[in-house]
mmCIF file of C-alpha atoms and ligand atoms in Angstrom:
data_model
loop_
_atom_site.group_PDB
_atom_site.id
_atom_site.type_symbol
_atom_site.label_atom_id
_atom_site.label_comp_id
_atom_site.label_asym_id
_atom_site.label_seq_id
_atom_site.Cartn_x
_atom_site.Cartn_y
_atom_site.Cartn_z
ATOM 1 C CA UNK A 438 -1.809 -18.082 -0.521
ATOM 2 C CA UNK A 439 -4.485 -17.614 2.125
ATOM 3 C CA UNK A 440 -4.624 -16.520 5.803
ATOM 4 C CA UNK A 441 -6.055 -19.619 7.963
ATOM 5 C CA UNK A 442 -6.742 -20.463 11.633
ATOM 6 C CA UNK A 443 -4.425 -22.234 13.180
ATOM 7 C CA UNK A 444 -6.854 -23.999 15.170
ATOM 8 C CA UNK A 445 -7.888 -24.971 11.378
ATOM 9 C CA UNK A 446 -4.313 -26.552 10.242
ATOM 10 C CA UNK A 447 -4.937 -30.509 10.291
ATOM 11 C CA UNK A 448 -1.293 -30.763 9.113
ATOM 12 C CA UNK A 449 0.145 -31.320 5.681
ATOM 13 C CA UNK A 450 -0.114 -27.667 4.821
ATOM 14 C CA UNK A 451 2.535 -25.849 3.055
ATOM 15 C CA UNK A 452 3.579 -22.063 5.041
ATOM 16 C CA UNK A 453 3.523 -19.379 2.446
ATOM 17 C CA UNK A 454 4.934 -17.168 4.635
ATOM 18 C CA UNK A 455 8.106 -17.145 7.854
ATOM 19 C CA UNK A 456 6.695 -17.171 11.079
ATOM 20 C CA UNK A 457 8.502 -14.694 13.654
ATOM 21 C CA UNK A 458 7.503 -14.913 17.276
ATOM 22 C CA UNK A 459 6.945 -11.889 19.397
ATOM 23 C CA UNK A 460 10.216 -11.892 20.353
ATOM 24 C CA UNK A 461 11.555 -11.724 16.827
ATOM 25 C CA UNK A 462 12.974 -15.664 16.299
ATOM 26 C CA UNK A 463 12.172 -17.354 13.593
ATOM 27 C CA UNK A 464 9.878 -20.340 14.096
ATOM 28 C CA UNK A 465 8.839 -21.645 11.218
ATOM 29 C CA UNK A 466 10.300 -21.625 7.348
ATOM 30 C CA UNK A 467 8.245 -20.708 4.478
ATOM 31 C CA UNK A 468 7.653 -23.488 1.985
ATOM 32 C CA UNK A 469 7.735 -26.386 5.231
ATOM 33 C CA UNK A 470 4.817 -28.600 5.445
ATOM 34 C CA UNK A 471 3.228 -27.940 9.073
ATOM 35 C CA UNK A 472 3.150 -31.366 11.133
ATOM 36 C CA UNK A 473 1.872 -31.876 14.568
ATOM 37 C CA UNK A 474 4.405 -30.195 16.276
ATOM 38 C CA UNK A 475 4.684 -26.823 14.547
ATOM 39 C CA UNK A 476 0.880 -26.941 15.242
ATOM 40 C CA UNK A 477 1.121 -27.638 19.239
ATOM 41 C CA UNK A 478 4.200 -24.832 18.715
ATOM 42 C CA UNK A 479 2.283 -22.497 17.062
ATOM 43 C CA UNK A 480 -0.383 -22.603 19.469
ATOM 44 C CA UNK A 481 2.741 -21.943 22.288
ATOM 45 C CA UNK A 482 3.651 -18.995 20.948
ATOM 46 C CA UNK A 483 0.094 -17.936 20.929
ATOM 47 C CA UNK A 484 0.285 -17.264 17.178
ATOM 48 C CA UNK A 485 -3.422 -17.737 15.729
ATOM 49 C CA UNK A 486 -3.170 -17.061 12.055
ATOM 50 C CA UNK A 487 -0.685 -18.067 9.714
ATOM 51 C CA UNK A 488 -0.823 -17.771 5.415
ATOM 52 C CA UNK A 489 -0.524 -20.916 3.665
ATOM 53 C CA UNK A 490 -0.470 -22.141 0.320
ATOM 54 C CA UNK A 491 -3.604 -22.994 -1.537
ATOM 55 C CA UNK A 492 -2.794 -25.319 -4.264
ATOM 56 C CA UNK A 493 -5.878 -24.963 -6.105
ATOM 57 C CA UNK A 494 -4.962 -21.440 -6.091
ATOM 58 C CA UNK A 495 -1.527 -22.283 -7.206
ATOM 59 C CA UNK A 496 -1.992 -20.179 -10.771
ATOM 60 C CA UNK A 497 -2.827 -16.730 -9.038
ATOM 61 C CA UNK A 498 0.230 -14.355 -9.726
ATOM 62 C CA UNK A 499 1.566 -13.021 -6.619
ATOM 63 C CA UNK A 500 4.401 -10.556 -7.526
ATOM 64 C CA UNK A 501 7.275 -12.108 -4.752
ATOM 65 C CA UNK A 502 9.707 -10.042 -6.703
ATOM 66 C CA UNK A 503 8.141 -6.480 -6.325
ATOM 67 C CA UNK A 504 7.524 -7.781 -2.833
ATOM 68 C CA UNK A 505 11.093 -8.416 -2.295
ATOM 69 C CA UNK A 506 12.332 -5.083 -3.898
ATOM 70 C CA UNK A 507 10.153 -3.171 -1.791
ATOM 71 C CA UNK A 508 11.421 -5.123 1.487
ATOM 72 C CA UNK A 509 15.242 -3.819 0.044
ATOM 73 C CA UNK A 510 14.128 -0.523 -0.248
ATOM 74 C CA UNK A 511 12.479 -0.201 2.790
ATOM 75 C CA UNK A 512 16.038 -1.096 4.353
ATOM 76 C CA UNK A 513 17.582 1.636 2.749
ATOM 77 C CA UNK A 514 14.587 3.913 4.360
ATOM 78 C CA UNK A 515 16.562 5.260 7.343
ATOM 79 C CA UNK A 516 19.657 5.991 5.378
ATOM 80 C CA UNK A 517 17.813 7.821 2.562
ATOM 81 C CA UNK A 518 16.253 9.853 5.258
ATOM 82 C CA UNK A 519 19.195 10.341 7.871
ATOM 83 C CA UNK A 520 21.477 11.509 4.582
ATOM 84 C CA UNK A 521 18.293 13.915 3.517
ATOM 85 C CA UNK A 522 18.231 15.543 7.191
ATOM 86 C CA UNK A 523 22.405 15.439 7.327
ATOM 87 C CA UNK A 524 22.333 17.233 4.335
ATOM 88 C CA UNK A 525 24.947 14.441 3.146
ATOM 89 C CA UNK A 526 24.390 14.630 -0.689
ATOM 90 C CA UNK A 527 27.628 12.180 -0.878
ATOM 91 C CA UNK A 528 26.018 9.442 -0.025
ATOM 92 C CA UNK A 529 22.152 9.965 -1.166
ATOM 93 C CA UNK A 530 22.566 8.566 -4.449
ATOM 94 C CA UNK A 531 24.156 5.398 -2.869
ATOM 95 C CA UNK A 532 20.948 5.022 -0.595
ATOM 96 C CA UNK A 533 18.504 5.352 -3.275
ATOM 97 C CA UNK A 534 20.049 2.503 -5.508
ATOM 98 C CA UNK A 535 17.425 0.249 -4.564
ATOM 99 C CA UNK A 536 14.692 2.658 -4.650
ATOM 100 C CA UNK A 537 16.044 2.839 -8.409
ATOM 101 C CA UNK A 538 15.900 -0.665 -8.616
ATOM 102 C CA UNK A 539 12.143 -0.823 -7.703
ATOM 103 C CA UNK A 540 10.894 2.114 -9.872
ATOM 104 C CA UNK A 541 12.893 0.860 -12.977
ATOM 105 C CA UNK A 542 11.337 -2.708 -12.539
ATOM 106 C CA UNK A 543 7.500 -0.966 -11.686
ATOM 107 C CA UNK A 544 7.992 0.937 -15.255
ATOM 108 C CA UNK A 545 8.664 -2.387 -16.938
ATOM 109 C CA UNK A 546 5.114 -3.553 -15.443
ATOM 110 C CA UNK A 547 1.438 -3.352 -17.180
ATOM 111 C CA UNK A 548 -0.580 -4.198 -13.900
ATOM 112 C CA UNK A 549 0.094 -4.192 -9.814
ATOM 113 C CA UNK A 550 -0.388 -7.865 -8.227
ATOM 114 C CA UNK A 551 0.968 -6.743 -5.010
ATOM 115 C CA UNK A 552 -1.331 -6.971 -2.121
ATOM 116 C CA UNK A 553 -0.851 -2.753 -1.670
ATOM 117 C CA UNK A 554 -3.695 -3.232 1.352
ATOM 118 C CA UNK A 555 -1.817 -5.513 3.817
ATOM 119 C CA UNK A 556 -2.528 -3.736 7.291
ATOM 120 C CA UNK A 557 0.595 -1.234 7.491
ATOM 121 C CA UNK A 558 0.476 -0.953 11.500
ATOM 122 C CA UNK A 559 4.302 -1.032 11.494
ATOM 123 C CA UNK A 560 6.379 1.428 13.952
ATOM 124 C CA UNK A 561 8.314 2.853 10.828
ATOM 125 C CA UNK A 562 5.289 4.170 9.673
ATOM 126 C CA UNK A 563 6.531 7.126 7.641
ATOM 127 C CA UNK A 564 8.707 4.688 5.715
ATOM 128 C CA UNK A 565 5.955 2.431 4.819
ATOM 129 C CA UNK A 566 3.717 5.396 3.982
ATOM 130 C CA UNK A 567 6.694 6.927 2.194
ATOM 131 C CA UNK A 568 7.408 3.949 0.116
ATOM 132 C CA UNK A 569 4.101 2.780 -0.599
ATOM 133 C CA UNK A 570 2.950 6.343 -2.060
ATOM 134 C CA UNK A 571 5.995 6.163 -3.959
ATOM 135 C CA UNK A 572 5.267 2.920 -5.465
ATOM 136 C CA UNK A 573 1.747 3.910 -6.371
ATOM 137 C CA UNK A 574 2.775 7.237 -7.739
ATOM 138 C CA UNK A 575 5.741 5.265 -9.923
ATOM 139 C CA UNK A 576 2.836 2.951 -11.440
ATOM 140 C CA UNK A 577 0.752 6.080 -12.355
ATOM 141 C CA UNK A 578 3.645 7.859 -13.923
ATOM 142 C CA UNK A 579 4.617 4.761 -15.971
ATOM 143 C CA UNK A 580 1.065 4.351 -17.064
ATOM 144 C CA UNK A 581 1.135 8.441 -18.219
ATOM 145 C CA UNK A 582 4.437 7.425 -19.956
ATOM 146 C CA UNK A 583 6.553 9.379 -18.131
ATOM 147 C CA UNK A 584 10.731 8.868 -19.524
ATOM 148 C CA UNK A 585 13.434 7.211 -17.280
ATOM 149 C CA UNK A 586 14.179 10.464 -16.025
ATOM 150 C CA UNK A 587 10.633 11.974 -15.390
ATOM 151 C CA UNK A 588 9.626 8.795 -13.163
ATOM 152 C CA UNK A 589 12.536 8.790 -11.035
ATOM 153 C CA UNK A 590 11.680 12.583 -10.232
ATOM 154 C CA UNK A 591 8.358 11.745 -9.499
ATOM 155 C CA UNK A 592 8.951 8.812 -6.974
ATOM 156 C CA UNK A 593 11.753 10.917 -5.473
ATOM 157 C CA UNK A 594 9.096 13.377 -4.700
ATOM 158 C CA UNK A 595 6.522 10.973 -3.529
ATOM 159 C CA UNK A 596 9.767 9.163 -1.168
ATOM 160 C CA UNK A 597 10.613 13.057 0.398
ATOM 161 C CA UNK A 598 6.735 14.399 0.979
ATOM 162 C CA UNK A 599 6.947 13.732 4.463
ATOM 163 C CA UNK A 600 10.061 14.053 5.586
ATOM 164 C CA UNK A 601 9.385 17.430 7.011
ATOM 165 C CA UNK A 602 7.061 15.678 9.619
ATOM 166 C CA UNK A 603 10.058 14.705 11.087
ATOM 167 C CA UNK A 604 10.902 18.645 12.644
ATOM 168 C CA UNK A 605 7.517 18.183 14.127
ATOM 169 C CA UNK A 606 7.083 17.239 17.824
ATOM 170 C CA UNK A 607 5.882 13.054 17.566
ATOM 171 C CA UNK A 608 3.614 14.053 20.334
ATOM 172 C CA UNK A 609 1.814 15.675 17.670
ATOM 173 C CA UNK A 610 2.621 13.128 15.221
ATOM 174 C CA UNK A 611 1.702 10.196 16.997
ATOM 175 C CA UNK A 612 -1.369 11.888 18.996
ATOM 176 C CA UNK A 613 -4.153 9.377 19.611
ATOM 177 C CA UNK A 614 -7.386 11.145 19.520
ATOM 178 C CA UNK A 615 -8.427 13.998 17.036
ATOM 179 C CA UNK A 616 -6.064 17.297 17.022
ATOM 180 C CA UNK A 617 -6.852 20.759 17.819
ATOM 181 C CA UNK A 618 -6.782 23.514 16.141
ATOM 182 C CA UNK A 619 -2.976 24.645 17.020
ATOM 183 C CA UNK A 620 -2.117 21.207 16.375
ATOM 184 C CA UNK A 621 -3.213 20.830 13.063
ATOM 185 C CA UNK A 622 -1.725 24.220 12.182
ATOM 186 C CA UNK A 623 1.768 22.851 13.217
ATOM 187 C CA UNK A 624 1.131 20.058 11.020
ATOM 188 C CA UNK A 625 0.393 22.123 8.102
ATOM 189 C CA UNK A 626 4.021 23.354 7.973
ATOM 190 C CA UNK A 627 5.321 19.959 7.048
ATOM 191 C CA UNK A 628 5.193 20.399 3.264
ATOM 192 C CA UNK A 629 7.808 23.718 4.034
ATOM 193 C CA UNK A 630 9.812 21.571 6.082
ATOM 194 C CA UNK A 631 10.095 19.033 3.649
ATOM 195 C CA UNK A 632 10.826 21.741 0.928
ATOM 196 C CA UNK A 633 13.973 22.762 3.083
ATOM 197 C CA UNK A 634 15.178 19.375 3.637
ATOM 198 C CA UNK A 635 15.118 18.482 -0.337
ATOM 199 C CA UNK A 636 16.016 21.940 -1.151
ATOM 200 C CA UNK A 637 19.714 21.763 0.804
ATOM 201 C CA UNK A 638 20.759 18.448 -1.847
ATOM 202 C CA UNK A 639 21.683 20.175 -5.076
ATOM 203 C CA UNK A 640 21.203 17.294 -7.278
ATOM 204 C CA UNK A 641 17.305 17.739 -6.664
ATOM 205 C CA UNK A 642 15.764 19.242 -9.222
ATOM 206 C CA UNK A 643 12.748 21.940 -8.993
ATOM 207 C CA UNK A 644 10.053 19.838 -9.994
ATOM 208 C CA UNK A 645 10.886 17.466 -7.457
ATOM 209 C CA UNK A 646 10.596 20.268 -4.844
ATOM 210 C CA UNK A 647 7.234 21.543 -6.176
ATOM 211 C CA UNK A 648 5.685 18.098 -6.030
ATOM 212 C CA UNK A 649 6.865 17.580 -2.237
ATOM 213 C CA UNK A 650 5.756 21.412 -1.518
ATOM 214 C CA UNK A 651 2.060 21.327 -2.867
ATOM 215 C CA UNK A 652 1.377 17.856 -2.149
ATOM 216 C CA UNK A 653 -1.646 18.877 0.172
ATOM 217 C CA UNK A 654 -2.584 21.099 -2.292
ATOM 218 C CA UNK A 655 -6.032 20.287 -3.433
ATOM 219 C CA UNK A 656 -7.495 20.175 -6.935
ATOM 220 C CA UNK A 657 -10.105 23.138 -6.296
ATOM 221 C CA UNK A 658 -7.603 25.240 -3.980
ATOM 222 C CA UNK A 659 -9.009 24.714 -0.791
ATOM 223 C CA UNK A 660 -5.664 23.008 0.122
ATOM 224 C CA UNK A 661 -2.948 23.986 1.815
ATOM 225 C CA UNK A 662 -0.171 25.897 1.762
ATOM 226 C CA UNK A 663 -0.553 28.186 -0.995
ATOM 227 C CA UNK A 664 -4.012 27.308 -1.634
ATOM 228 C CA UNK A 665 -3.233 26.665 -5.323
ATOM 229 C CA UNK A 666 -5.796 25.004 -7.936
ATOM 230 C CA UNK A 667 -6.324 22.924 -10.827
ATOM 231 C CA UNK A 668 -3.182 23.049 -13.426
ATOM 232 C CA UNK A 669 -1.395 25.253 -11.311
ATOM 233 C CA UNK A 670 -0.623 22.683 -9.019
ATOM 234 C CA UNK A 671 2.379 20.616 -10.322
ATOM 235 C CA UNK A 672 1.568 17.327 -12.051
ATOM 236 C CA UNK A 673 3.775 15.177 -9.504
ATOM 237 C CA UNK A 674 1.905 16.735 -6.171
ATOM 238 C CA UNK A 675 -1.869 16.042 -8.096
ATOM 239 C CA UNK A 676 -0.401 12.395 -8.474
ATOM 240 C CA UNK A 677 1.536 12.024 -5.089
ATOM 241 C CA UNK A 678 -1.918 13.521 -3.423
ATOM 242 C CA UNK A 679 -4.223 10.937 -4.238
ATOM 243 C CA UNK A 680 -1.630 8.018 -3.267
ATOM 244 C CA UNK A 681 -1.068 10.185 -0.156
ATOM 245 C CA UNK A 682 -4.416 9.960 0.855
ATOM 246 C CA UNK A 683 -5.137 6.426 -0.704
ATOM 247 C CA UNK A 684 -2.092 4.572 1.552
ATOM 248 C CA UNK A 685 -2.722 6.613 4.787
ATOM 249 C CA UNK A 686 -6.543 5.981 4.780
ATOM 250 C CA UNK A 687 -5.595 2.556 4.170
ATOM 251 C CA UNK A 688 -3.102 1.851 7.514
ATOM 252 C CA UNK A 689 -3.763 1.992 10.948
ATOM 253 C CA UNK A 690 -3.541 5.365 12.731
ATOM 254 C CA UNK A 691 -3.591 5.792 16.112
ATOM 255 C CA UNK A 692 -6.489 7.702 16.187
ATOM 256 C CA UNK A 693 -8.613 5.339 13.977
ATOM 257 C CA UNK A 694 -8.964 1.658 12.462
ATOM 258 C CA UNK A 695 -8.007 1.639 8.532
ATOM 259 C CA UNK A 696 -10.469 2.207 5.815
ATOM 260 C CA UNK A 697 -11.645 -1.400 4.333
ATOM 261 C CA UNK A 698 -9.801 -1.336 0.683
ATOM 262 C CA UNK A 699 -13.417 -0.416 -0.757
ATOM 263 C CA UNK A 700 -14.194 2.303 1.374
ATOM 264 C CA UNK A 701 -10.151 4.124 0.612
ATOM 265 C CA UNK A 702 -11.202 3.331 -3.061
ATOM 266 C CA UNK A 703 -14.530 5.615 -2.757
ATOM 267 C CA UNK A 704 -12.741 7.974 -0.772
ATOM 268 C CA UNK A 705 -10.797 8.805 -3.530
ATOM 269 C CA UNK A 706 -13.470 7.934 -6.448
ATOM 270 C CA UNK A 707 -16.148 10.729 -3.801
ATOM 271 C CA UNK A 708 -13.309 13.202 -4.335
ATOM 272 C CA UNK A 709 -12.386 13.845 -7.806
ATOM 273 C CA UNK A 710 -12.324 17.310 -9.048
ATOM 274 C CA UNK A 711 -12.013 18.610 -5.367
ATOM 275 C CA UNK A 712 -9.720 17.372 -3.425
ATOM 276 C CA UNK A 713 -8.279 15.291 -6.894
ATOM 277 C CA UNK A 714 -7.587 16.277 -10.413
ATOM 278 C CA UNK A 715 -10.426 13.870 -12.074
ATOM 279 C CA UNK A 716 -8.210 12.943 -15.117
ATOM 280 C CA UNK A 717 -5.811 11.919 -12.574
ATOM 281 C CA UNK A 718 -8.817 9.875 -10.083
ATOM 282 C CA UNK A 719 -9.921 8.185 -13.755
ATOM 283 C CA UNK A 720 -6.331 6.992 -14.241
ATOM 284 C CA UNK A 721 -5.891 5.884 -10.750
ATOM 285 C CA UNK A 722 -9.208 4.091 -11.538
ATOM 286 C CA UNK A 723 -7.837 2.301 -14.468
ATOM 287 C CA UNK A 724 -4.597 1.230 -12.956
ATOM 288 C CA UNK A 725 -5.429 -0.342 -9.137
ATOM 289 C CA UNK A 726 -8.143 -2.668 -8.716
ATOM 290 C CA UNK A 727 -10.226 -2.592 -5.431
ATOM 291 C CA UNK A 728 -9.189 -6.178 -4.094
ATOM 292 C CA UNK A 729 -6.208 -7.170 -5.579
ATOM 293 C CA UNK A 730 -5.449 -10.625 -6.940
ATOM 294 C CA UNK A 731 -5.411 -13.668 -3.835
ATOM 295 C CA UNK A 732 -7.430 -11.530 -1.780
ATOM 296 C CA UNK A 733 -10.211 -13.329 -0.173
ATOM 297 C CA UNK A 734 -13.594 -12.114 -0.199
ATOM 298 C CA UNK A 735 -17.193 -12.314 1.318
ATOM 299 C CA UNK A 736 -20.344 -11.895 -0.707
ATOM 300 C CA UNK A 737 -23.705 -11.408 0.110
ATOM 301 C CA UNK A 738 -24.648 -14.517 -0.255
ATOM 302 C CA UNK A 739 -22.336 -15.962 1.959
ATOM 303 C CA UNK A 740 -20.151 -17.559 0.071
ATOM 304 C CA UNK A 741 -16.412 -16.413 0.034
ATOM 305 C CA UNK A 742 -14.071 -16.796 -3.088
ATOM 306 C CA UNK A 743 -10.360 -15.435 -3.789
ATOM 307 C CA UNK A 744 -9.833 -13.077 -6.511
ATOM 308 C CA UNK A 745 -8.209 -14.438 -9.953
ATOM 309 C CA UNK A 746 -9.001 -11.880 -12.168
ATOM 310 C CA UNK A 747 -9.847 -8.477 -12.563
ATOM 311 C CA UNK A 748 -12.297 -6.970 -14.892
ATOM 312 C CA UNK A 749 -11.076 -4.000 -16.691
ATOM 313 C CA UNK A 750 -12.800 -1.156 -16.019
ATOM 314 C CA UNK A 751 -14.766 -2.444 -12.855
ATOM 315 C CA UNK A 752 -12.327 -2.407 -10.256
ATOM 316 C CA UNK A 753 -14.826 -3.660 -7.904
ATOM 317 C CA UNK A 754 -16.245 -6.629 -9.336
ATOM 318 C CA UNK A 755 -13.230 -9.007 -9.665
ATOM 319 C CA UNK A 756 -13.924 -12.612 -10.816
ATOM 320 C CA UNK A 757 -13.161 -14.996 -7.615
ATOM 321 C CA UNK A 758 -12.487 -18.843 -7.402
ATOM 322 C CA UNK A 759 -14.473 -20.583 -5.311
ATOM 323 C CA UNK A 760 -13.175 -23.338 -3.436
ATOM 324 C CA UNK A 761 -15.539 -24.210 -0.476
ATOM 325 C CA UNK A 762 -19.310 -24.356 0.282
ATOM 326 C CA UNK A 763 -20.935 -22.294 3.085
ATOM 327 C CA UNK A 764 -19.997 -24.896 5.437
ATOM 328 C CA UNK A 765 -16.637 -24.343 4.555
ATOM 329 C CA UNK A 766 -16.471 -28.044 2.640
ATOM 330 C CA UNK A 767 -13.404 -28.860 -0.039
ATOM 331 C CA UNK A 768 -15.414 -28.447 -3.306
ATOM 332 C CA UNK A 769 -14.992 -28.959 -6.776
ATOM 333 C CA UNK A 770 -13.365 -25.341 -7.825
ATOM 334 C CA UNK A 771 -15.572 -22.847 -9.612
ATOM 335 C CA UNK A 772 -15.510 -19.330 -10.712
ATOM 336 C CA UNK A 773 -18.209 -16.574 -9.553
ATOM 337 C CA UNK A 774 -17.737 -13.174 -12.025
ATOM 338 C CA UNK A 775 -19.337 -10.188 -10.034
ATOM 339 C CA UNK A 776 -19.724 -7.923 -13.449
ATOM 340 C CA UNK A 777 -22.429 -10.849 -14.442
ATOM 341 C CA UNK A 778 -24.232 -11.398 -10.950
ATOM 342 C CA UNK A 779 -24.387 -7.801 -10.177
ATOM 343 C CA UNK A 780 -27.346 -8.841 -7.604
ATOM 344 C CA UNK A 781 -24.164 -10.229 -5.368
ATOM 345 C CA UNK A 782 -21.908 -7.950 -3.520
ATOM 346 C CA UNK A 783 -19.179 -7.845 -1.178
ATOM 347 C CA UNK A 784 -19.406 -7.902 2.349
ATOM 348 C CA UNK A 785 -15.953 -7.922 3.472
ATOM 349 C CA UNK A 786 -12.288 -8.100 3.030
ATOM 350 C CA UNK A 787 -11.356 -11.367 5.174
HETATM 351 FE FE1 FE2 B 1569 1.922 15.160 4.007
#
């Protein structure tokens, strides 16, 4: 799958993805071959890009099925929350069945192939940022080994560490421009809030509660609120901190553009052993790659290839297929591996 012009579509292309107008109607179908038409409709409706199959690309892995959990569980986002802030422990359990779903699948899984960097600018924000740290988290836990029981704790943590934004004012929330000093200090009692929400549902257990309380904790304990360090800090929050940071760096905020993947990646590689534990950073190293498979790159020397495989232990220098010249002309596939042309590197994200 690739993102394309549509001023580019000659017709005869197959849609990898729906396309949903402005006003929310559904225009096109994924899987329909684009003719004419849908072009001089696509163009009406003023939509300029649209992902299509790439059938030399047909053999990269795209994980439609985690994709599809995670579009279920998002769903059940409001309920999870509005039975959280209710206090309704009733129904909790009912609303998390497909976030149970999605973390027992992730612990069946060696390797993420979702695309965890597509631009989150959604209005449910929290829930994205929610979700997505809890996904992240899940695949760390599963790669420590955590037990059934263990990894469900720790995504229910990572799904609850912000809920406690919600008491705060979303003129603070959603400020655009930097905040002030008052400001920030009214943000800095969301991890209590959140700690009060969880700790009103019985069936939560402690460590669940420690990893949403000290999840801005930081590894050499100039975090906040209790200014804890190192080991002292539960294991969940020195997880659910680095995937914290990792998904909101990587999203739109309204008071900046998001990170490029490469730049969230150093963010988090710059701060091991003070805002991260390192053990932690090196197994967050080991288990996300920089530009995830399909992703479509440019290199220095202006070529641009999609990623097809990763090499283990370099999360930035994927393997890519290339399938077009530098005049973008159809040619005869190859592969490029960026751990043997090291002299190459990449420009940008397209
Ligand atoms: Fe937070």
């Amino acid at each position: 799958m690739r993102l394309t012009l549509v001023s580019n579509l000659v017709g005869n292309e197959i849609l990898a993805k729906n396309i949903i107008t402005e006003d929310g109607k559904l225009l096109l179908k994924h899987g329909e071959r684009v003719n004419q038409e849908h072009i001089s409709n696509l163009k009406k409706y003023k939509i300029f890009f649209v992902y299509i199959e790439d059938e030399d690309l047909e053999d990269i892995y795209e994980d439609t099925y985690l994709n599809s959990l995670k579009e279920t569980a998002l769903k059940s986002m409001p309920d999870i929350f509005n039975n959280l802030l209710t206090g309704n422990t009733e129904f909790i359990n009912e609303a998390l069945v497909s976030v149970y779903e999605l973390i027992d699948y992730i612990s069946g899984e060696d390797t993420i192939n979702t695309n965890l960097y597509e631009v989150k600018n959604y209005d449910n924000y929290t829930y994205i940022h929610c979700l997505d740290t809890c996904i992240m988290s899940t695949f760390l836990g599963a790669r420590l080994h955590y037990d059934k029981e263990n990894l469900r704790n720790l995504a229910l943590a990572a799904l609850f560490h912000d809920i406690g934004k919600t008491k705060i004012s979303s003129s603070i929330i959603n400020k655009k421009g930097l905040l002030t000093k008052n400001e920030f200090d009214i943000i800095k009692l969301h991890p209590f809030y959140s700690k009060e929400i969880i700790s009103k549902i019985p069936s939560i257990p402690a460590c669940v509660i420690d990893g949403v309380a000290q999840h801005h904790e930081k590894f050499d304990g100039t975090g906040y609120p209790f200014r804890i360090s190192g080991n002292e800090i539960s294991e969940y929050a020195r997880l659910i901190s680095i995937c914290d940071v990792f998904t909101a760096v990587s999203s739109n905020r309204n008071y900046r553009n998001r990170f490029d993947p490469y730049e969230a990646y150093e963010l988090i590689l710059s701060s091991s052993s003070t805002y991260f534990d390192p053990k932690l950073v090196e197994l967050f190293k080991n288990t996300f790659s920089v530009y995830p498979l399909g992703s479509c790159l440019k290199l220095s020397n202006g070529i641009e290839g999609f990623v097809v495989k990763q090499n283990p232990g370099f999360p930035d220098r994927p393997v890519l297929r290339v399938i077009y010249d530098i005049n973008k002309h159809k040619i005869t596939p190859y592969e490029i591996n960026l751990l043997k042309n090291t002299n190459i590197t990449v420009i940008s994200v397209l």
